[in-house]
Coordinates of C-alpha atoms and ligand atoms in Angstrom, one line a residue:
M157 CA -21.0 -55.8 8.5
M158 CA -19.4 -52.3 9.3
Y159 CA -21.1 -49.7 7.0
K160 CA -18.6 -47.9 4.9
D161 CA -19.3 -45.5 1.9
K162 CA -15.7 -46.7 0.1
K163 CA -13.8 -49.9 0.1
V164 CA -10.7 -50.0 2.3
V165 CA -7.3 -50.7 1.1
F166 CA -4.8 -51.4 3.5
S167 CA -1.0 -52.2 3.0
G168 CA 2.7 -52.0 4.8
V169 CA 6.4 -51.9 4.5
Q170 CA 8.3 -52.6 7.3
P171 CA 11.8 -49.6 7.9
S172 CA 14.0 -53.2 8.0
G173 CA 16.3 -51.5 5.4
V174 CA 16.9 -49.2 2.6
L175 CA 13.9 -49.7 0.1
T176 CA 14.7 -51.6 -3.4
I177 CA 13.0 -51.4 -6.6
G178 CA 11.4 -54.6 -5.5
N179 CA 8.9 -52.9 -2.9
Y180 CA 8.6 -50.1 -5.6
L181 CA 7.5 -52.1 -8.2
G182 CA 6.0 -54.8 -6.3
A183 CA 4.0 -52.8 -4.2
I184 CA 4.5 -48.8 -3.6
R185 CA 4.1 -47.8 -6.8
N186 CA 0.7 -49.9 -6.8
F187 CA -0.7 -47.8 -3.4
T188 CA -1.0 -45.0 -5.7
E189 CA -3.8 -46.1 -7.9
F190 CA -6.2 -46.3 -5.3
S191 CA -6.1 -43.0 -3.8
D192 CA -9.4 -41.6 -5.1
E193 CA -11.4 -44.6 -4.9
Y194 CA -10.6 -46.5 -1.8
L195 CA -10.2 -45.3 1.7
C196 CA -6.5 -46.1 2.3
Y197 CA -4.2 -47.1 5.0
Y198 CA -0.3 -47.5 4.3
C199 CA 1.3 -48.5 7.5
V200 CA 5.4 -48.1 8.3
V201 CA 5.0 -51.5 10.2
D202 CA 7.8 -51.0 12.7
E203 CA 6.5 -53.8 15.1
H204 CA 7.0 -56.3 12.6
A205 CA 10.7 -55.3 11.9
I206 CA 11.7 -55.9 15.5
T207 CA 11.5 -59.7 14.8
V208 CA 15.0 -59.3 13.5
R209 CA 17.2 -57.7 16.0
Q210 CA 17.1 -54.0 15.1
T211 CA 19.7 -50.9 15.8
P212 CA 17.2 -48.3 17.8
A213 CA 18.5 -45.4 16.0
D214 CA 18.4 -47.0 12.8
L215 CA 15.0 -48.0 13.3
R216 CA 13.9 -44.8 14.3
R217 CA 15.5 -43.1 10.9
R218 CA 14.1 -45.7 8.9
T219 CA 10.7 -45.2 10.0
Y220 CA 11.0 -41.8 8.9
E221 CA 12.5 -42.5 5.7
T222 CA 9.9 -45.1 4.9
L223 CA 6.9 -43.0 5.7
A224 CA 9.1 -40.3 3.7
L225 CA 9.1 -42.7 0.7
Y226 CA 5.6 -43.1 0.7
I227 CA 5.0 -39.4 0.0
A228 CA 7.5 -39.1 -2.3
C229 CA 6.3 -41.7 -4.5
G230 CA 3.0 -39.8 -5.1
L231 CA 1.0 -41.1 -2.0
D232 CA -0.7 -37.7 -0.8
P233 CA -0.8 -37.4 3.3
E234 CA -4.5 -35.5 2.5
K235 CA -6.0 -38.2 0.7
N236 CA -4.3 -41.5 2.2
T237 CA -3.7 -42.1 6.0
L238 CA 0.0 -42.7 6.3
F239 CA 1.2 -44.2 9.3
V240 CA 3.4 -45.8 12.0
Q241 CA 1.9 -49.5 13.5
S242 CA 3.7 -48.6 16.8
H243 CA 1.5 -45.3 17.0
V244 CA -1.9 -47.4 17.2
S245 CA -1.6 -49.8 20.0
A246 CA -5.2 -51.9 18.7
H247 CA -2.6 -53.6 16.3
A248 CA -0.6 -55.5 18.9
E249 CA -4.0 -55.8 21.3
L250 CA -5.9 -57.6 17.8
A251 CA -2.7 -59.7 17.2
W252 CA -3.1 -61.3 20.7
I253 CA -6.4 -61.8 20.3
L254 CA -6.1 -63.5 16.9
D255 CA -3.2 -65.7 18.3
C256 CA -6.0 -67.4 19.8
F257 CA -7.7 -68.3 16.8
T258 CA -4.4 -69.1 14.4
M259 CA -3.2 -72.7 15.0
F260 CA 0.2 -73.7 15.9
G261 CA 0.4 -76.0 12.3
E262 CA -0.8 -73.1 10.6
L263 CA 2.0 -70.6 11.6
S264 CA 4.8 -73.5 11.1
R265 CA 4.1 -74.0 7.5
M266 CA 4.8 -70.4 6.9
T267 CA 7.6 -70.3 4.1
Q268 CA 8.7 -66.6 5.5
F269 CA 9.0 -68.2 9.0
K270 CA 11.0 -70.9 8.1
D271 CA 13.2 -68.9 5.7
K272 CA 13.9 -66.4 8.1
S273 CA 14.4 -69.1 11.4
A274 CA 17.6 -70.2 8.9
K275 CA 18.8 -66.7 8.1
N276 CA 18.6 -65.9 12.1
A277 CA 19.4 -69.5 14.1
D278 CA 20.0 -67.4 16.9
N279 CA 17.1 -65.5 17.5
I280 CA 14.1 -67.4 16.5
N281 CA 11.9 -65.6 18.9
A282 CA 8.3 -66.1 19.2
G283 CA 7.6 -62.7 17.3
L284 CA 8.9 -64.1 14.3
F285 CA 6.7 -67.4 14.4
T286 CA 3.7 -65.3 15.2
Y287 CA 4.8 -62.6 12.9
P288 CA 1.3 -63.7 10.4
T289 CA -1.1 -62.8 12.8
L290 CA 0.0 -59.3 13.6
M291 CA 0.0 -58.6 10.0
A292 CA -3.6 -60.2 9.6
A293 CA -4.2 -57.7 12.9
D294 CA -2.9 -54.5 10.7
I295 CA -5.6 -55.6 7.7
L296 CA -8.5 -57.2 9.8
L297 CA -9.0 -53.8 12.1
Y298 CA -9.2 -51.6 9.4
Q299 CA -12.0 -53.8 7.4
T300 CA -10.4 -54.2 4.5
D301 CA -11.4 -55.0 1.5
M302 CA -7.8 -55.2 -0.6
V303 CA -4.1 -55.5 0.0
P304 CA -1.6 -54.8 -2.5
V305 CA 1.5 -56.9 -2.1
G306 CA 4.2 -58.5 -3.5
V307 CA 3.7 -62.3 -4.2
D308 CA 6.1 -63.3 -1.1
Q309 CA 3.0 -61.9 0.9
K310 CA 0.4 -64.2 -0.8
Q311 CA 0.5 -67.1 1.8
H312 CA 0.5 -64.6 4.8
L313 CA -2.7 -62.9 3.2
E314 CA -4.4 -66.4 2.6
L315 CA -3.5 -67.0 6.4
A316 CA -5.2 -63.6 7.4
R317 CA -8.1 -64.6 5.2
D318 CA -8.5 -68.0 7.0
I319 CA -8.5 -66.6 10.4
A320 CA -11.3 -64.0 9.4
E321 CA -13.0 -66.5 8.5
R322 CA -12.9 -68.5 11.5
F323 CA -13.5 -65.9 14.0
N324 CA -16.9 -65.1 11.9
S325 CA -18.1 -68.5 11.6
V326 CA -17.4 -68.6 15.3
F327 CA -18.7 -65.0 16.3
G328 CA -20.8 -64.0 13.2
D329 CA -19.8 -61.4 10.9
T330 CA -17.1 -59.2 12.4
F331 CA -13.8 -59.0 9.8
V332 CA -14.2 -58.3 6.2
V333 CA -12.3 -61.3 4.4
P334 CA -9.6 -59.2 2.3
E335 CA -8.7 -60.2 -1.1
P336 CA -4.7 -59.3 -2.3
Y337 CA -4.0 -57.3 -5.3
I338 CA -1.2 -58.7 -7.1
P339 CA -0.4 -57.6 -10.2
K340 CA 1.7 -60.4 -12.1
A341 CA 4.1 -58.3 -14.3
T342 CA 5.7 -56.8 -11.0
A343 CA 4.4 -59.6 -8.6
K344 CA 8.3 -60.6 -8.0
I345 CA 11.1 -59.0 -9.0
M346 CA 14.4 -61.1 -8.7
S347 CA 17.6 -60.7 -7.8
L348 CA 20.4 -59.0 -9.9
A349 CA 22.9 -61.0 -8.5
D350 CA 21.0 -64.4 -8.5
P351 CA 17.7 -64.4 -10.8
S352 CA 16.7 -67.4 -9.1
K353 CA 16.0 -65.1 -5.7
K354 CA 13.5 -62.8 -4.6
M355 CA 15.1 -59.1 -4.4
S356 CA 15.1 -58.4 -1.1
K357 CA 16.2 -55.0 1.2
S358 CA 18.1 -57.4 3.3
D359 CA 20.2 -59.0 1.0
E360 CA 24.1 -58.3 1.9
N361 CA 25.2 -58.7 -1.6
E362 CA 25.1 -54.8 -2.9
N363 CA 25.0 -55.9 -6.7
A364 CA 22.0 -58.0 -5.4
T365 CA 19.4 -55.0 -5.4
V366 CA 18.7 -51.9 -6.7
R367 CA 17.6 -49.2 -3.8
I368 CA 15.2 -46.7 -4.7
L369 CA 17.4 -44.0 -3.5
D370 CA 20.4 -45.4 -5.7
P371 CA 22.3 -43.0 -7.4
K372 CA 22.2 -42.7 -11.3
D373 CA 25.7 -44.1 -11.7
V374 CA 25.2 -46.9 -9.3
I375 CA 22.1 -47.9 -10.6
I376 CA 23.5 -48.1 -14.0
R377 CA 26.7 -49.9 -12.7
K378 CA 24.5 -52.9 -10.8
F379 CA 22.3 -53.5 -14.0
K380 CA 25.4 -53.4 -16.2
R381 CA 26.5 -56.2 -13.5
A382 CA 23.6 -58.2 -13.0
V383 CA 23.6 -61.9 -13.7
T384 CA 22.5 -63.1 -17.0
D385 CA 22.8 -66.1 -19.2
S386 CA 25.6 -66.6 -21.6
G387 CA 23.4 -66.2 -25.0
S388 CA 22.7 -62.7 -26.6
E389 CA 19.2 -62.5 -27.6
I390 CA 16.8 -60.4 -25.6
K391 CA 14.1 -62.8 -25.6
Y392 CA 11.2 -63.1 -22.9
E393 CA 11.4 -67.1 -22.4
D394 CA 12.2 -70.0 -19.7
G395 CA 16.1 -70.5 -19.2
K396 CA 16.5 -66.9 -19.3
E397 CA 15.5 -65.7 -15.8
G398 CA 17.9 -62.7 -15.6
I399 CA 16.6 -61.3 -19.1
K400 CA 13.2 -61.8 -18.1
N401 CA 13.7 -60.4 -15.0
L402 CA 15.4 -57.1 -16.6
M403 CA 12.8 -57.2 -19.1
S404 CA 10.1 -56.8 -16.6
I405 CA 11.7 -54.0 -14.7
Y406 CA 12.1 -52.3 -17.8
G407 CA 8.9 -52.9 -18.8
A408 CA 7.5 -51.7 -15.6
F409 CA 9.7 -48.3 -15.9
T410 CA 8.2 -47.8 -19.6
G411 CA 5.3 -48.9 -19.7
K412 CA 6.1 -51.1 -22.8
T413 CA 5.0 -54.5 -23.4
M414 CA 7.6 -58.2 -23.5
D415 CA 6.9 -57.7 -27.6
E416 CA 7.7 -53.8 -27.7
I417 CA 10.8 -54.9 -25.9
E418 CA 12.0 -57.7 -27.9
K419 CA 11.3 -55.6 -31.1
E420 CA 13.0 -52.6 -29.5
F421 CA 16.2 -54.6 -29.1
D422 CA 16.3 -57.2 -31.6
G423 CA 19.5 -57.6 -33.3
K424 CA 21.3 -55.6 -30.1
G425 CA 23.4 -56.9 -27.5
Y426 CA 23.0 -57.3 -23.7
G427 CA 25.5 -54.6 -22.9
E428 CA 23.3 -51.8 -24.8
F429 CA 20.0 -53.5 -23.1
K430 CA 21.1 -53.3 -19.7
L431 CA 22.1 -50.1 -19.8
A432 CA 18.7 -49.1 -21.2
V433 CA 17.0 -50.7 -18.6
G434 CA 19.7 -48.6 -16.1
E435 CA 18.8 -45.4 -17.5
A436 CA 14.7 -45.9 -17.3
C437 CA 14.9 -47.1 -13.9
A438 CA 17.2 -43.7 -12.6
D439 CA 15.1 -41.4 -14.8
K440 CA 12.0 -42.7 -13.0
L441 CA 13.5 -42.7 -9.9
A442 CA 14.8 -39.3 -10.2
P443 CA 11.9 -37.1 -9.2
V444 CA 11.4 -39.9 -6.2
Q445 CA 14.6 -39.3 -5.4
S446 CA 14.3 -35.2 -4.7
E447 CA 11.4 -35.1 -3.2
F448 CA 12.5 -37.6 -0.4
A449 CA 15.4 -35.4 0.3
K450 CA 13.3 -32.7 0.4
L451 CA 11.1 -34.3 2.9
M452 CA 14.0 -35.5 5.1
N453 CA 14.8 -32.2 5.7
D454 CA 11.6 -31.4 6.9
K455 CA 11.3 -33.5 10.0
A456 CA 8.3 -31.8 11.4
Y457 CA 5.9 -32.1 8.3
L458 CA 6.7 -35.6 8.6
E459 CA 5.8 -35.9 12.3
D460 CA 2.9 -33.7 11.4
V461 CA 1.5 -36.4 8.8
M462 CA 2.4 -39.2 11.2
A463 CA 0.2 -37.8 14.3
K464 CA -2.8 -37.2 12.0
G465 CA -2.0 -40.7 10.5
A466 CA -2.2 -42.2 13.4
E467 CA -5.3 -40.0 14.4
N468 CA -7.1 -41.1 11.7
A469 CA -5.9 -45.1 11.8
G470 CA -7.0 -45.2 15.6
R471 CA -10.1 -44.0 15.2
A472 CA -11.3 -46.6 12.8
A473 CA -9.5 -49.3 15.0
V474 CA -11.0 -48.3 17.9
R475 CA -14.4 -49.0 16.1
T476 CA -13.4 -52.7 15.2
M477 CA -11.5 -53.3 18.6
S478 CA -15.1 -52.4 20.4
K479 CA -16.8 -54.9 18.2
V480 CA -14.4 -57.6 18.9
R481 CA -14.4 -57.0 22.6
R482 CA -18.1 -57.4 23.2
K483 CA -18.1 -60.5 20.6
I484 CA -15.3 -62.3 22.6
G485 CA -17.3 -61.6 25.9
F486 CA -14.6 -58.9 27.4
T487 CA -16.1 -56.7 29.7
E488 CA -16.1 -53.2 29.8
A489 CA -14.5 -50.8 32.8
K490 CA -17.5 -48.1 33.7
R491 CA -16.1 -45.4 34.8
Ligands
TYM551 P1 8.0 -56.0 3.0 O1 8.6 -55.4 3.7 O2 9.4 -57.1 3.1 O3 8.3 -55.3 1.7 C1 7.3 -54.3 1.3 C2 6.4 -54.7 0.0 O4 7.2 -54.9 -0.8 C3 7.0 -56.1 -1.9 N1 7.9 -56.8 -2.2 C4 8.1 -57.4 -3.5 N2 7.4 -57.3 -4.5 C5 8.1 -57.7 -5.6 N3 9.0 -57.8 -6.0 C6 10.1 -58.2 -4.9 N4 11.4 -58.7 -5.1 C7 9.7 -58.0 -3.5 N5 10.4 -57.5 -1.9 C8 9.3 -56.6 -1.5 C9 5.9 -57.3 -0.4 O5 5.3 -58.2 -1.0 C10 5.6 -56.2 0.3 O6 4.4 -56.0 -0.8 N6 5.0 -58.5 5.4 C11 5.0 -57.3 4.9 C12 4.7 -56.0 5.5 C13 3.3 -56.1 6.2 C14 2.1 -56.2 5.5 C15 0.8 -56.4 6.4 C16 1.5 -55.9 4.0 C17 3.3 -56.1 7.5 N7 1.5 -56.0 7.9 C18 -0.2 -55.9 6.4 C19 0.4 -55.8 3.7 C20 -0.7 -55.8 4.8 C21 6.3 -57.2 4.9 O7 7.2 -57.9 5.4 O8 6.5 -56.5 3.4

């Protein structure tokens, strides 16, 4: 196995929409926990985003925005390698190799593929199908030990582990087999319009999602409109999926437990509770938003972060690629 003095963390976010508090609480906020003790790679996965049709100008802008949000959410570029996937060509290169170690049946079983094909029936392209092998390549390229993600990515991560184990069993130890890191409380933030569905950045119903960049009045309005059951008690129990979701969000923004929240709102109604959730969320996001605005005004800085990130990531990726190429039996062009 490759020698490493620190364990490696890798994760990625698609620049395919304006990020939601699901992305924030389920993923990005957790990324910051690792910066001191781990070697951290956080990637803006633009190659994944093109599995669904994107407008080029929007993709470009969102790539900058996603990088800026990483930093605004507390990821220091001096302590973390922040980079853009398409700047390191080894991702696509390894993905091809891993495609040859991934079964058609495995990819056919991926629920995200089934969901996305249903939503994009006119564009069920091969990239959508092989998306999980590109994701496996992202992770395995850096000899990653841990991958912080929301629970919707668990199946993809299990496949990445299977691919790594399969490759290792054929060629001997090549890849570290990664572990998911999915804190339970925020593993799946649900839609505010339909608490049986995940909050998703591509949801067309604006009331379903709270965006990290929504202004305070919009955040409060969206929480006020959040769909809940017809009861009146603030209780964390089955059958009250909307209230459970709001309690999880409130707990995540305030650090309070479900018991503490039940006590705090004992005898109070949904209206008061929803307002408190909106305020807690808006207050926590305010510093992220002002930092984001500053960063978006300094494109040169973002480009500098991108360039340094690509260089750092590229160096690590080349090491894994040369090992993989040798194991597979590819020749070298001697110059
Ligand atoms: P993406 O861009 O859809 O989402 C980014 C991260 O946010 C998490 N997430 C959520 N967590 C909790 N509740 C929600 N409602 C919610 N919505 C999204 C996702 O689980 C994810 O962690 N395939 C990935 C991107 C990716 C990746 C990788 C991740 C590409 N390569 C390698 C980890 C490692 C995706 O589409 O995430």
